Amino acid sequence: MNAAMMQLKFLIEDIRGSLPQFLFGLVQIVVAMLLLCYIFQQATVFSDTMAKLRELSGGGEIYHIRMLAEDSQISAVLDDESRRGELGEFMAYVDSYPVRKFIVNDSVSIGFSQAHKPFDRIGDRDDESGMTFITPVFASPNFFEVFRVSGDFDSKRVREIFESCAAGDDAPAVLGADFRPYYKAGDIFEDDRGTRYRVAGFLDKGSFFVAPYESAKAHYLDGTFIAPIASLEPNFTTLISTCFVTDDTSALDEIVSRSKEMGLLPLGYDSFSYQAENSRRRMLNEIMTMATVMGLVFLFALIGMVTYFIRFIQSRLREFSVLMLCGAREGEIIGRIAMQISAILLVSIIAALAVFGLSASVLYTALVGGAYSACVLAYPVLVFKRTPIVRILRSNSR
Amino acid sequence: MSEILLENVGKVYEGGGYRVVALAGVNFRVGDGEMVAITGPSGSGKTTLLNIIGLIDSPTSGTYRYGGRAISEYTPAELAKLRNKAFGFVLQDFALIERYNASQNIKVPLMYSDVPAKEWGGRIDNVLSMVGMSGMQKRLPSQLSGGQRQRVAIARALVNDARCILADEPTGSLDTKTGNEIMEIFSGIRDSGKSVVVVTHDAEVAAMCDRTVRICDGVLGKDVKYVDFCT
Ligand SMILES: Nc1ncnc2c1ncn2[C@@H]1O[C@H](COP(=O)(O)OP(=O)(O)OP(=O)(O)O)[C@@H](O)[C@H]1O
Ligand SMILES: [Mg+2]
């Protein structure tokens, strides 16, 4: 008989024979493997993010402004109509300050009315207002170079359009790949505040950027669009989305003291290194917690599976020796034992693929799973190999 | 040439504080188409000898040649192949798999052979009828009498057309009539050109064989064994 077919038949037979224990082990290992895959994925995202951020600063330090006030105090200043002018003046001052900077404001949610069908599909629908919300990225004209984000457009040209955009104009918008079926370059759409956007091009599918904020997370762009920061009214959220690339903090000190002089809000600033360290610690903490849970599940599963296999082998020792008496090779019997753990491994890899998709993380998980299976099998196989068949065949004949 | 030839074969069991010489320098030969009985008192090493011949145990000294080649030169895979093709083993306790029915038990050697699966059914029916068990395919070992189990074990030994059948006390637990029937089957096997080695206590059984080999403990309890030919 075809050897593979025979092993498969045995596998079904063996699993049926001890289904509850088998399923229990299966569930544990699948859970542990999914956790492991998640950890790998987080670690990959984390190191990619860090690399991207390092690339961003070109070796220099990146700073960004932080407000040192309570939320209520902040809104008191921001909502005060009489201070609008001062605020604008201050923003213009910051804007003109001669330090390399870039702005990415991804905190303003914009509503689109029902007339915009594509937004219903892409954005978050709010049933109460009947509107769909999208959070565009309002960015400075150098966004595409700084974050190396590209698409079907000419970056230089888009930079020029972004630079020449003034408040009140139609704003150029570079759309994420999800919008591609609904619009073409030159089309115009309008948000609920009456701002009109003219489609300037489309981003490559899967485009993302990482802003050096506290959360330092990859920000995917397929379901959103990029518009010039100039199309947003100047406000403090713009200020805190401004990143200053410099090694000289005197510039930042001046901005902080200027705000103080003008009686606006108390400001401070953080360096990207400081945030990266924070972010690294947080990620590591998260990963460590997950790893501990995963380690425990793996350990329990290991103990469970090893006892399961030892019991399985011992209950079948006589049968196995009869098979060997009839011509089975030792390797075939060990293969039969290995089939079960392989089946578990296969199920957990399929589960990981289903959850995380094809990625390096799943590959690493599969490798660890393979090594783990070898650990599970090592002792039971040793027990089997050390028992000569003649002893088993004799032990019952007495 | 499938001849079985043992030259000065010894088997010593050694463990924590004990040393048992089960076989001491056995010279033995089985030719094609011959039926040999091995007799001797309990503990004299008959089973040990049969297990060595059937390749489920290995000698600690001397040489065992199968088909002119020392078995120490065979790879584990080749030995497995020989166990599958060359030998049919009928153990004292039948060594049937309890959760398999008669037909499934007999199928085991076929699973490890080159025989195409479509021939299996025919072969199984054939050997079952040879041992007088037609129609009992679906019976589990627990649903069979001792003599019937013995027949299933013999059928399994025969199904792969092994050249040599090895049987350890095949009549030991059977009544005389059933024992004789089993021996008839073995005679038939021998007549078909295969060799048969039967371990037995029973002089009557031995008498049905072409020749008998006696294996005995050494006189005065010395750890010496000899084989004599008393045809
Ligand atoms: N694994 C073992 N370890 C130690 N001694 C063993 C082992 N197996 C067999 N022996 C010893 O080897 C000797 C030969 O045993 P064997 O089973 O071959 O005898 P036998 O002739 O078949 O006896 P019986 O007629 O009772 O079946 C005996 O003294 C037995 O105690
Ligand atoms: Mg014996």
XYZ file of C-alpha atoms in Angstrom, chain A residues 114-263:
150
model
C -24.506 60.439 1.868
C -24.007 61.786 -1.600
C -20.509 60.293 -1.527
C -21.158 56.617 -2.047
C -17.517 55.473 -1.939
C -17.077 56.980 1.512
C -19.894 54.828 2.825
C -17.839 51.839 1.928
C -14.483 53.104 3.088
C -15.179 55.345 6.069
C -16.961 54.901 9.395
C -20.658 55.451 9.035
C -22.512 57.301 11.746
C -26.172 56.316 11.514
C -27.412 59.204 13.641
C -26.094 61.982 11.436
C -26.197 59.874 8.292
C -22.623 60.924 7.656
C -19.510 58.960 7.018
C -16.312 59.962 8.748
C -12.816 59.763 7.429
C -9.672 60.935 9.133
C -7.478 62.356 6.389
C -3.828 63.084 6.873
C -3.244 66.842 6.662
C 0.403 67.190 5.870
C 3.056 69.655 4.888
C 4.135 69.613 1.215
C 7.278 67.626 2.015
C 5.218 64.698 3.366
C 5.830 62.483 0.322
C 9.603 62.885 0.475
C 9.908 62.720 4.240
C 7.865 59.535 4.570
C 8.800 58.107 1.189
C 5.202 57.517 0.275
C 4.564 57.121 -3.429
C 1.842 56.403 -5.936
C 0.778 57.065 -9.512
C 1.644 60.769 -9.273
C 4.748 62.844 -9.718
C 5.935 63.745 -6.170
C 7.536 66.992 -7.287
C 4.359 68.120 -8.988
C 2.197 67.204 -5.976
C 4.594 69.047 -3.704
C 4.156 72.159 -5.831
C 0.357 71.906 -5.742
C 0.464 71.398 -1.983
C 2.750 74.400 -1.558
C 0.570 76.677 -3.630
C -2.611 75.664 -1.820
C -4.055 78.377 0.395
C -6.956 78.304 2.839
C -10.252 78.575 0.919
C -8.916 77.045 -2.328
C -9.914 73.652 -3.660
C -7.530 71.388 -1.769
C -5.483 68.837 -3.700
C -6.017 65.346 -2.321
C -3.947 62.230 -2.862
C -6.288 59.286 -2.326
C -5.562 55.889 -0.798
C -5.776 52.830 -3.047
C -9.288 51.946 -1.811
C -10.691 55.001 -3.602
C -9.312 54.041 -6.965
C -12.453 52.336 -8.298
C -14.583 55.423 -7.594
C -12.537 58.405 -8.672
C -10.019 59.476 -11.255
C -7.462 62.263 -11.187
C -9.106 65.675 -11.525
C -12.425 64.620 -9.930
C -13.811 66.836 -7.212
C -15.541 65.869 -3.969
C -16.700 67.962 -1.085
C -16.787 67.473 2.669
C -19.495 68.642 5.034
C -17.700 71.856 5.919
C -17.814 72.834 2.259
C -14.163 72.206 1.548
C -13.695 70.910 -1.977
C -10.961 68.421 -2.779
C -9.508 67.859 -6.208
C -8.053 64.379 -6.783
C -4.323 64.766 -7.499
C -3.471 61.045 -7.681
C -3.555 57.723 -5.927
C -1.222 56.084 -3.427
C 0.203 52.616 -3.949
C -1.786 49.889 -2.274
C -0.504 49.162 1.251
C 1.152 52.569 1.647
C 1.787 53.605 5.213
C 3.830 56.033 7.238
C 4.988 56.197 10.821
C 4.750 59.492 12.626
C 7.163 60.019 15.496
C 4.426 60.576 18.047
C 4.108 58.857 21.312
C 2.200 55.939 19.836
C 4.686 55.570 16.953
C 2.459 53.153 15.089
C 2.294 52.319 11.423
C -0.486 54.366 9.864
C -2.004 52.705 6.818
C -3.281 54.956 4.065
C -5.419 52.751 1.793
C -8.694 53.986 3.276
C -7.882 57.656 3.691
C -6.397 60.558 1.764
C -3.686 63.148 2.117
C -4.449 66.847 1.852
C -2.299 69.940 2.510
C -2.159 71.172 6.076
C -2.930 74.606 4.665
C -6.491 73.456 3.970
C -7.059 73.152 7.722
C -7.543 76.293 9.752
C -4.421 76.939 11.814
C -4.882 75.502 15.309
C -2.963 73.969 18.136
C -3.440 70.427 16.902
C -1.338 71.524 13.944
C 1.286 72.763 16.326
C 1.521 69.459 18.137
C 1.650 67.632 14.798
C 4.684 69.632 13.762
C 7.940 67.742 13.890
C 11.171 69.684 14.061
C 14.252 68.002 12.695
C 17.184 69.571 14.466
C 19.959 68.874 16.907
C 19.728 72.364 18.337
C 17.016 72.702 20.969
C 17.393 76.481 21.272
C 14.855 76.851 18.463
C 12.337 74.879 20.467
C 13.123 76.787 23.630
C 12.343 79.983 21.771
C 8.988 78.675 20.578
C 8.120 77.613 24.133
C 9.063 81.005 25.595
C 7.214 82.827 22.806
C 3.998 81.015 23.706
C 4.547 81.974 27.338
C 5.141 85.616 26.436
C 1.956 85.734 24.398
C 0.026 84.221 27.314
